[in-house]
Short mmCIF file of C-alpha atoms in Angstrom, two decimals:
data_model
loop_
_atom_site.label_atom_id
_atom_site.label_comp_id
_atom_site.label_asym_id
_atom_site.label_seq_id
_atom_site.Cartn_x
_atom_site.Cartn_y
_atom_site.Cartn_z
CA MET A 1 97.97 -3.82 88.12
CA LYS A 2 96.93 -4.84 84.65
CA GLU A 3 99.22 -7.36 82.57
CA VAL A 4 99.48 -7.52 78.90
CA ASN A 5 101.47 -10.40 76.87
CA VAL A 6 102.41 -9.68 73.13
CA ASP A 7 104.80 -11.05 70.73
CA VAL A 8 106.07 -7.44 70.03
CA ALA A 9 105.86 -4.35 72.06
CA VAL A 10 106.43 -1.15 70.11
CA ILE A 11 107.42 1.95 72.52
CA GLY A 12 106.67 5.30 70.56
CA ALA A 13 103.91 5.87 68.34
CA GLY A 14 105.61 8.26 65.47
CA THR A 15 106.66 7.42 62.00
CA ALA A 16 109.14 4.57 63.16
CA GLY A 17 106.82 3.25 65.74
CA LEU A 18 103.77 3.15 63.67
CA ALA A 19 105.54 1.31 60.73
CA ALA A 20 106.85 -1.20 63.30
CA TYR A 21 103.77 -1.91 64.80
CA ARG A 22 102.14 -2.35 61.23
CA ALA A 23 104.86 -4.72 60.11
CA ALA A 24 104.64 -6.98 63.17
CA ILE A 25 100.66 -7.03 62.95
CA ALA A 26 101.03 -7.80 59.07
CA ALA A 27 103.16 -10.85 60.00
CA GLY A 28 100.74 -12.23 62.02
CA ARG A 29 102.15 -11.23 65.48
CA ARG A 30 100.18 -9.74 68.71
CA ALA A 31 101.47 -6.23 69.11
CA VAL A 32 100.83 -3.39 71.38
CA ILE A 33 102.05 0.56 70.73
CA ILE A 34 102.74 2.39 73.89
CA GLU A 35 102.92 5.98 73.30
CA GLY A 36 103.32 8.70 76.54
CA GLY A 37 102.96 11.86 74.76
CA PRO A 38 100.53 13.35 72.06
CA TYR A 39 100.06 11.01 69.37
CA GLY A 40 100.99 12.56 65.61
CA THR A 41 104.49 12.27 64.06
CA THR A 42 107.60 14.70 64.72
CA CYS A 43 107.37 15.60 60.97
CA ALA A 44 103.58 16.35 60.95
CA ARG A 45 103.49 18.37 64.02
CA VAL A 46 107.06 20.41 64.48
CA GLY A 47 109.03 19.30 61.49
CA CYS A 48 108.71 18.82 57.73
CA MET A 49 105.08 19.93 57.08
CA PRO A 50 104.64 23.35 59.23
CA SER A 51 108.12 24.35 58.21
CA LYS A 52 107.27 23.97 54.52
CA LEU A 53 104.19 26.11 55.39
CA LEU A 54 106.20 28.97 56.84
CA ILE A 55 108.65 28.38 53.76
CA ALA A 56 105.72 28.61 51.30
CA ALA A 57 104.43 32.05 52.77
CA ALA A 58 108.12 33.28 52.87
CA GLU A 59 108.85 32.62 49.12
CA ALA A 60 105.38 34.07 48.19
CA ALA A 61 106.79 37.40 49.83
CA HIS A 62 110.16 37.34 48.55
CA ALA A 63 109.06 36.80 44.80
CA THR A 64 108.07 40.55 44.45
CA GLU A 65 111.92 41.37 45.38
CA LYS A 66 112.52 40.02 41.67
CA TRP A 67 109.88 41.95 39.79
CA ASP A 68 111.79 44.81 39.32
CA ALA A 69 114.65 42.88 37.48
CA PHE A 70 111.99 41.13 35.24
CA GLY A 71 110.78 44.74 33.94
CA ILE A 72 107.76 44.07 36.59
CA ARG A 73 106.90 47.38 38.68
CA LEU A 74 105.19 47.20 42.04
CA GLU A 75 102.96 49.76 42.70
CA GLY A 76 102.87 50.80 46.45
CA SER A 77 104.21 48.06 48.79
CA VAL A 78 103.50 44.57 50.03
CA ARG A 79 102.14 44.09 53.15
CA ILE A 80 102.55 40.66 55.24
CA ASP A 81 100.00 39.98 57.75
CA GLY A 82 101.96 37.97 60.31
CA ALA A 83 98.62 36.81 62.35
CA ALA A 84 97.46 35.31 58.68
CA VAL A 85 100.53 33.75 57.93
CA MET A 86 100.91 31.81 61.30
CA GLU A 87 97.15 31.36 61.31
CA ARG A 88 97.47 29.39 57.68
CA VAL A 89 100.66 27.31 59.41
CA ARG A 90 98.40 26.26 62.11
CA ARG A 91 95.70 25.25 60.51
CA GLU A 92 97.15 23.32 57.67
CA ARG A 93 99.57 21.75 60.32
CA ASP A 94 96.58 20.46 62.36
CA ARG A 95 95.26 19.31 59.14
CA PHE A 96 98.44 17.17 58.72
CA VAL A 97 98.42 15.96 62.01
CA GLY A 98 94.70 15.21 61.96
CA PHE A 99 95.62 12.56 58.94
CA VAL A 100 98.31 10.90 61.44
CA LEU A 101 95.78 10.77 64.03
CA LYS A 102 92.91 9.36 62.06
CA GLY A 103 95.77 6.22 61.26
CA VAL A 104 96.15 5.82 65.10
CA ASP A 105 92.31 5.91 65.68
CA ASN A 106 92.03 3.13 63.36
CA ILE A 107 94.56 0.82 65.64
CA PRO A 108 92.04 -1.46 67.74
CA ALA A 109 92.14 0.37 71.15
CA GLU A 110 93.31 -2.82 72.80
CA HIS A 111 96.49 -2.62 71.10
CA LYS A 112 97.18 0.99 72.40
CA LEU A 113 98.76 1.82 75.66
CA ARG A 114 99.04 5.39 76.98
CA GLY A 115 101.89 6.23 79.33
CA HIS A 116 105.71 6.09 79.59
CA ALA A 117 107.39 2.82 79.28
CA LYS A 118 110.58 1.52 81.29
CA PHE A 119 112.37 -1.86 80.52
CA VAL A 120 112.17 -4.02 83.72
CA ASP A 121 114.38 -6.50 81.86
CA ASP A 122 114.48 -7.91 78.26
CA HIS A 123 111.32 -9.10 78.37
CA SER A 124 109.08 -6.72 80.31
CA LEU A 125 108.10 -3.40 80.23
CA GLN A 126 106.58 -1.28 83.33
CA VAL A 127 103.90 1.42 81.55
CA ASP A 128 103.60 4.01 84.15
CA ASP A 129 101.84 2.67 87.34
CA HIS A 130 99.26 0.89 85.57
CA THR A 131 100.30 -2.09 83.43
CA VAL A 132 102.94 -4.74 82.81
CA VAL A 133 103.68 -5.74 79.44
CA THR A 134 105.57 -9.14 78.87
CA PHE A 135 107.18 -9.41 75.35
CA GLY A 136 108.93 -11.49 73.08
CA CYS A 137 110.38 -8.77 71.09
CA ALA A 138 110.50 -4.99 71.72
CA VAL A 139 110.85 -1.86 69.30
CA ILE A 140 112.34 1.24 70.87
CA ALA A 141 110.80 4.06 68.51
CA THR A 142 110.49 7.12 71.29
CA GLY A 143 111.91 9.82 68.74
CA SER A 144 114.08 12.73 69.68
CA SER A 145 113.67 16.07 71.63
CA PRO A 146 115.51 19.34 70.89
CA ALA A 147 118.60 19.75 72.72
CA ILE A 148 119.30 23.36 74.19
CA PRO A 149 122.98 24.66 75.00
CA PRO A 150 123.10 26.04 78.56
CA VAL A 151 124.63 29.31 77.23
CA LEU A 152 120.93 30.00 76.10
CA LYS A 153 119.17 29.29 78.99
CA GLY A 154 119.91 33.13 80.02
CA ALA A 155 116.84 33.86 77.56
CA GLY A 156 114.43 32.67 80.24
CA ASP A 157 110.73 32.60 79.02
CA ARG A 158 112.26 34.37 75.74
CA LEU A 159 113.98 31.11 74.81
CA ILE A 160 112.04 28.85 72.62
CA VAL A 161 112.84 25.92 70.51
CA ASN A 162 112.48 25.53 66.83
CA ASP A 163 109.15 23.44 67.64
CA ASP A 164 107.38 26.19 69.22
CA VAL A 165 107.65 28.58 66.35
CA PHE A 166 104.68 26.87 64.60
CA ASP A 167 102.44 27.89 67.60
CA TRP A 168 103.38 31.49 67.33
CA THR A 169 99.83 33.31 66.68
CA GLU A 170 101.81 36.68 65.56
CA LEU A 171 105.35 36.85 63.84
CA PRO A 172 107.67 38.93 66.08
CA ARG A 173 109.89 42.00 65.16
CA SER A 174 113.01 40.00 65.86
CA ALA A 175 114.66 36.83 66.71
CA ALA A 176 118.09 35.28 67.34
CA VAL A 177 118.58 31.89 65.66
CA PHE A 178 120.76 29.72 66.98
CA GLY A 179 122.02 26.93 65.16
CA PRO A 180 122.81 27.37 61.20
CA GLY A 181 122.10 23.68 60.40
CA VAL A 182 119.23 22.33 58.35
CA ILE A 183 116.80 23.39 60.86
CA GLY A 184 117.95 26.78 61.55
CA LEU A 185 118.72 27.59 57.69
CA GLU A 186 115.18 26.90 56.87
CA ILE A 187 113.16 28.82 59.82
CA GLY A 188 115.58 31.46 59.88
CA GLN A 189 115.49 32.43 56.50
CA ALA A 190 111.68 31.96 56.27
CA LEU A 191 111.42 34.54 58.78
CA HIS A 192 113.71 36.97 57.55
CA ARG A 193 111.68 37.07 54.15
CA LEU A 194 108.68 37.45 55.91
CA GLY A 195 109.94 40.93 57.61
CA VAL A 196 111.30 39.41 61.03
CA GLN A 197 114.99 40.74 61.90
CA VAL A 198 116.83 37.76 61.93
CA GLU A 199 120.57 37.32 63.04
CA MET A 200 122.28 33.79 62.80
CA PHE A 201 124.38 32.10 65.36
CA GLY A 202 126.81 29.14 64.89
CA ARG A 203 129.72 27.54 66.20
CA GLY A 204 132.48 25.61 64.04
CA HIS A 205 131.66 27.18 61.03
CA PHE A 206 129.47 24.62 59.91
CA VAL A 207 126.58 25.40 57.92
CA GLY A 208 123.55 23.29 56.61
CA PRO A 209 124.39 19.65 55.89
CA PHE A 210 127.71 20.37 54.20
CA SER A 211 131.16 18.79 54.88
CA ASP A 212 132.82 20.05 51.39
CA PRO A 213 134.96 23.19 52.13
CA ALA A 214 134.09 24.83 48.66
CA LEU A 215 129.96 24.20 49.49
CA LYS A 216 130.38 25.26 53.24
CA GLU A 217 131.94 28.63 51.98
CA TYR A 218 129.64 28.98 49.02
CA ALA A 219 126.44 28.45 51.23
CA THR A 220 127.91 30.87 53.98
CA ARG A 221 128.32 33.63 51.69
CA THR A 222 125.40 33.09 50.13
CA PHE A 223 123.30 33.33 53.29
CA GLY A 224 125.39 36.04 54.81
CA GLU A 225 124.38 38.29 51.92
CA GLU A 226 121.03 37.97 52.85
CA PHE A 227 120.81 38.29 56.59
CA PRO A 228 123.66 38.31 59.49
CA LEU A 229 125.17 34.86 59.78
CA PHE A 230 128.18 34.25 62.33
CA THR A 231 129.16 30.44 61.73
CA ASP A 232 131.60 30.65 64.54
CA ALA A 233 130.07 33.09 66.93
CA ARG A 234 131.32 33.99 70.50
CA VAL A 235 128.26 34.96 72.57
CA SER A 236 129.50 35.67 76.10
CA SER A 237 126.26 36.59 77.83
CA ILE A 238 122.35 36.03 77.22
CA GLU A 239 120.01 37.62 79.60
CA ARG A 240 116.30 38.44 79.66
CA VAL A 241 115.47 41.96 79.67
CA GLY A 242 112.34 44.10 79.49
CA ASP A 243 110.26 42.85 76.42
CA GLY A 244 112.89 40.40 75.13
CA VAL A 245 116.53 39.32 75.28
CA ARG A 246 120.07 41.02 75.39
CA LEU A 247 123.22 39.20 74.22
CA MET A 248 126.85 40.19 74.14
CA GLN A 249 128.99 39.14 70.99
CA ASP A 250 132.61 39.28 71.08
CA PHE A 251 134.40 39.69 67.81
CA ASP A 252 138.40 38.60 66.60
CA ASP A 253 139.55 42.26 66.94
CA GLY A 254 138.48 42.43 70.58
CA SER A 255 135.64 44.79 69.98
CA SER A 256 132.11 43.47 71.33
CA ALA A 257 128.49 44.56 70.20
CA VAL A 258 125.38 44.26 72.40
CA LYS A 259 122.27 43.50 70.36
CA GLU A 260 118.49 42.72 71.51
CA PHE A 261 115.95 40.84 70.16
CA ASP A 262 112.35 39.63 70.88
CA TRP A 263 113.15 35.88 71.09
CA VAL A 264 116.04 33.32 71.13
CA ILE A 265 115.06 30.58 68.79
CA ALA A 266 117.31 27.21 69.39
CA ALA A 267 117.54 25.61 66.58
CA THR A 268 120.75 23.23 67.77
CA GLY A 269 120.00 19.76 67.05
CA ARG A 270 117.91 17.07 68.59
CA ALA A 271 118.77 14.45 71.23
CA PRO A 272 117.44 10.85 71.09
CA ASN A 273 115.06 10.24 73.75
CA VAL A 274 116.22 6.97 75.65
CA LYS A 275 117.34 8.39 78.88
CA ASN A 276 114.27 7.20 80.79
CA LEU A 277 113.91 3.93 79.37
CA GLY A 278 115.35 1.82 82.06
CA LEU A 279 117.77 0.32 79.14
CA GLU A 280 120.43 -0.34 82.21
CA ASN A 281 117.86 -3.12 83.10
CA THR A 282 118.46 -4.90 79.72
CA SER A 283 121.39 -6.91 78.20
CA VAL A 284 121.73 -4.29 75.24
CA THR A 285 125.17 -2.37 75.20
CA LEU A 286 124.89 1.25 75.55
CA GLY A 287 127.01 3.55 73.53
CA ALA A 288 128.87 6.89 74.97
CA ASN A 289 125.59 8.85 74.26
CA GLY A 290 123.27 6.03 75.79
CA VAL A 291 121.94 4.85 72.51
CA PRO A 292 121.94 1.49 72.19
CA GLU A 293 124.45 -0.06 69.97
CA PHE A 294 122.59 -1.75 66.64
CA ASP A 295 122.97 -2.91 63.40
CA ARG A 296 121.47 -0.53 61.05
CA THR A 297 120.79 -3.20 58.10
CA THR A 298 118.51 -5.12 60.89
CA MET A 299 118.08 -2.51 63.92
CA GLN A 300 118.79 -5.46 66.32
CA CYS A 301 120.70 -4.19 69.40
CA GLY A 302 123.15 -6.70 69.67
CA SER A 303 121.70 -10.57 69.64
CA THR A 304 119.06 -9.52 71.76
CA GLY A 305 115.54 -9.63 70.79
CA ILE A 306 115.11 -5.60 71.12
CA PHE A 307 115.39 -3.23 68.12
CA ILE A 308 115.55 0.44 67.49
CA ALA A 309 114.35 2.72 65.01
CA GLY A 310 113.88 6.19 64.08
CA ASP A 311 115.32 9.29 65.39
CA ALA A 312 115.82 7.38 69.05
CA ASN A 313 118.88 5.58 67.48
CA ASN A 314 120.38 8.74 66.46
CA ASP A 315 121.52 7.70 62.83
CA VAL A 316 119.82 9.60 60.23
CA PRO A 317 116.70 11.60 61.69
CA LEU A 318 114.69 11.88 58.38
CA LEU A 319 111.13 10.83 58.02
CA HIS A 320 111.65 8.43 54.90
CA GLU A 321 114.55 6.83 56.92
CA ALA A 322 112.43 6.52 60.11
CA ALA A 323 109.96 4.87 57.99
CA ASP A 324 112.33 2.13 56.50
CA GLU A 325 113.98 1.61 60.04
CA GLY A 326 110.46 1.22 61.59
CA ARG A 327 109.24 -1.72 58.87
CA ILE A 328 112.63 -3.24 59.26
CA ALA A 329 112.94 -3.51 63.02
CA GLY A 330 108.93 -4.48 63.09
CA GLU A 331 109.76 -7.46 60.38
CA ASN A 332 112.79 -8.58 62.25
CA ALA A 333 110.95 -8.41 65.74
CA ALA A 334 108.26 -10.38 64.24
CA ARG A 335 110.63 -13.34 63.00
CA PHE A 336 113.11 -13.08 65.97
CA PRO A 337 115.53 -15.00 66.11
CA GLN A 338 115.78 -15.52 62.26
CA VAL A 339 116.51 -11.60 61.62
CA GLN A 340 117.22 -10.29 58.11
CA ARG A 341 119.19 -7.52 56.31
CA GLY A 342 116.54 -4.73 55.26
CA LEU A 343 116.90 -2.61 52.35
CA ARG A 344 118.57 0.68 53.28
CA ARG A 345 118.36 3.44 50.42
CA GLU A 346 120.81 5.75 49.08
CA PRO A 347 121.10 8.56 51.39
CA ILE A 348 119.39 11.57 50.46
CA GLY A 349 118.82 14.91 52.40
CA VAL A 350 117.56 18.11 51.27
CA VAL A 351 117.36 21.64 52.95
CA PHE A 352 114.49 23.69 51.99
CA SER A 353 116.06 27.21 51.85
CA ASP A 354 116.48 29.29 48.56
CA PRO A 355 118.60 28.38 47.22
CA GLN A 356 118.42 24.67 48.38
CA LEU A 357 120.73 22.72 49.95
CA ALA A 358 121.08 19.13 49.31
CA THR A 359 123.61 15.64 49.95
CA VAL A 360 123.50 12.61 48.10
CA GLY A 361 125.26 9.49 48.80
CA ARG A 362 128.52 9.43 50.28
CA ARG A 363 129.80 13.23 51.47
CA PHE A 364 133.16 14.79 50.92
CA VAL A 365 134.02 13.77 54.58
CA ASP A 366 133.14 10.33 54.13
CA LEU A 367 135.64 9.62 51.21
CA ALA A 368 139.16 8.63 51.45
CA PRO A 369 141.56 11.11 50.23
CA ASP A 370 142.91 10.54 46.51
CA SER A 371 140.25 7.82 46.08
CA PHE A 372 137.63 10.16 43.87
CA VAL A 373 137.44 13.12 41.50
CA THR A 374 135.47 15.97 42.03
CA GLY A 375 133.06 16.97 39.08
CA GLU A 376 131.88 20.78 39.42
CA VAL A 377 129.46 22.95 38.11
CA SER A 378 128.51 26.37 39.10
CA PHE A 379 124.74 27.59 38.61
CA GLU A 380 125.70 31.26 38.52
CA ASP A 381 126.12 31.20 34.55
CA GLN A 382 123.79 28.15 34.11
CA GLY A 383 121.09 28.76 31.10
CA ARG A 384 117.71 28.12 32.67
CA ALA A 385 119.11 29.34 36.21
CA ARG A 386 119.90 32.73 34.69
CA VAL A 387 116.42 32.86 32.77
CA VAL A 388 114.75 32.44 36.02
CA LEU A 389 117.15 34.74 38.04
CA ARG A 390 117.86 31.85 40.39
CA ASN A 391 121.19 31.82 39.23
CA LYS A 392 123.15 30.87 42.72
CA GLY A 393 124.83 27.65 43.36
CA LEU A 394 127.51 25.33 43.08
CA LEU A 395 127.44 21.59 42.62
CA HIS A 396 130.32 19.07 43.40
CA VAL A 397 129.64 15.43 42.42
CA TYR A 398 132.39 12.61 43.56
CA ALA A 399 132.94 9.83 41.44
CA GLU A 400 135.44 6.98 41.97
CA LYS A 401 138.74 6.76 40.45
CA GLY A 402 139.09 3.64 38.11
CA SER A 403 135.58 2.41 38.19
CA GLY A 404 133.83 5.74 37.39
CA ARG A 405 131.11 4.88 39.99
CA LEU A 406 129.30 8.08 41.35
CA LEU A 407 129.79 7.99 44.53
CA GLY A 408 128.35 11.26 46.24
CA CYS A 409 127.20 14.59 45.76
CA GLU A 410 126.89 18.06 47.78
CA MET A 411 125.02 21.02 46.08
CA ILE A 412 123.33 24.22 46.52
CA GLY A 413 121.30 25.78 43.92
CA PRO A 414 117.89 26.12 42.20
CA ASP A 415 115.28 23.49 43.15
CA VAL A 416 118.05 20.88 43.98
CA GLU A 417 115.53 18.86 45.44
CA HIS A 418 114.98 17.08 42.04
CA LEU A 419 118.93 17.01 41.22
CA ALA A 420 119.01 14.80 44.47
CA HIS A 421 116.67 12.41 43.68
CA LEU A 422 118.12 11.83 40.14
CA LEU A 423 121.50 11.29 41.71
CA ALA A 424 119.92 9.02 44.61
CA TRP A 425 118.34 6.56 41.68
CA ALA A 426 121.35 6.74 39.89
CA MET A 427 123.88 5.84 42.76
CA GLN A 428 121.63 3.31 44.13
CA SER A 429 121.57 1.62 40.96
CA GLY A 430 125.25 1.63 40.79
CA MET A 431 125.68 4.22 37.76
CA THR A 432 129.12 5.27 36.58
CA VAL A 433 129.67 8.91 35.53
CA GLN A 434 129.97 7.33 31.55
CA ARG A 435 126.27 5.57 31.99
CA ALA A 436 124.84 8.88 33.59
CA LEU A 437 125.99 10.69 30.61
CA GLU A 438 124.37 8.49 28.33
CA MET A 439 120.75 9.42 30.07
CA PRO A 440 118.71 12.37 28.32
CA PHE A 441 118.96 15.72 29.34
CA TYR A 442 116.22 18.11 28.12
CA HIS A 443 116.92 21.66 27.06
CA PRO A 444 116.97 24.38 28.54
CA VAL A 445 116.60 22.89 32.26
CA VAL A 446 118.56 22.95 35.54
CA GLU A 447 119.41 19.52 35.13
CA GLU A 448 121.99 20.45 32.43
CA GLY A 449 124.16 21.98 35.20
CA LEU A 450 124.22 18.20 36.64
CA ARG A 451 125.37 16.98 32.94
CA THR A 452 128.01 19.75 33.44
CA ALA A 453 129.42 18.38 36.40
CA LEU A 454 129.43 14.97 35.28
CA ARG A 455 131.61 16.32 31.94
CA ASP A 456 133.82 17.71 34.11
CA ALA A 457 134.24 14.39 36.30
CA ALA A 458 134.64 12.37 33.10
CA ALA A 459 137.43 14.17 32.18
CA LYS A 460 138.94 14.08 35.34
CA LEU A 461 138.65 10.54 35.82
CA ALA A 462 140.29 10.43 32.32
CA ASP A 463 143.39 11.86 33.54
CA ALA A 464 143.42 10.11 36.71
#
């Protein structure tokens, strides 16, 4: 049995783990990074980048559908070569993964351990059956894995998770997508626009990241006009048949429908990878979901020398947050017990559907009733949005009564990824509605829609 003694042991070589390792090394500490799976981040392998590659192809195909409205006539038809689409997705995906692997290759061999780590106690880890690591502090950065509801298991080998889509060599004829959240909407709409017959099934009337009832309703209607979307579906059975899957869907009026698909795609969320870490052997306090309780400003688990970062802590599963959390955890592990609060940025989330969805700062559900006003704008009559025939959308910005401070926003609309950044910067700098209205707005741009919503909020604040 090999023995290794380090100041900081990092479990997981994804975005958060690599950031933690680099922070510890930069602080002059002896560190090791342990990985039991393939190197390469969730973002590069199965998340942000391959999904955007699929979406880019879908957007190119969908653009021709608006040509007639612009007076551009398409002679003949557009043919989607599914094999070519997926070949580019895989090729470019592998290129992005290669960049990550190059960074891992630059880590000294003696700082890398291959295998699955399990805590023996607060200061030691067993890595498979070959190494014991004794450490001063540890950072858990083990990421997450797709969660699959038991009801979908009847699909057998025709059930895949969203991660698996990017390994397809051809586009299927049809797919049932379960989970109209961030991932499900992106992949489901992209497949639909690439010619796949898609139906989407959810529960609880949730759609995307929205908590504002008006935004939920608008998004449900908008996507439901493009493909069948059931946000509170009752699927009573799923079975593997022939070359695909058959499911039974029940409706409120007592009727049922039998539907067949080539594939069932589970985009039903992700679960933190913490079950097999031996956390019960440590003094950390575990929550009901098995995730250690931690301080999100320091990433420290209680008063121990164990920290947790990235998707493993089940807080904000986004790449930029994982990078921040990993850095904070690594720095604090290096300086322990002199732990310091790290910078947590204004929350921002974007769904790269069409129209795009975004949330910034506090969502509607996070705000105390009667403590804020809502500034609203519809993009349906917004000048630039109509010019480019992308005039679908609704934006709600929330401002604090009394102070007028910008608190949050939920929105659906054309390229709202850019509006989200403007608002995140404004909110993190403590801007009020009035101060934001003093900023420049060019004409004609979609950002003028934000100005309209801010003016609406200002009027409501004056009357509050």
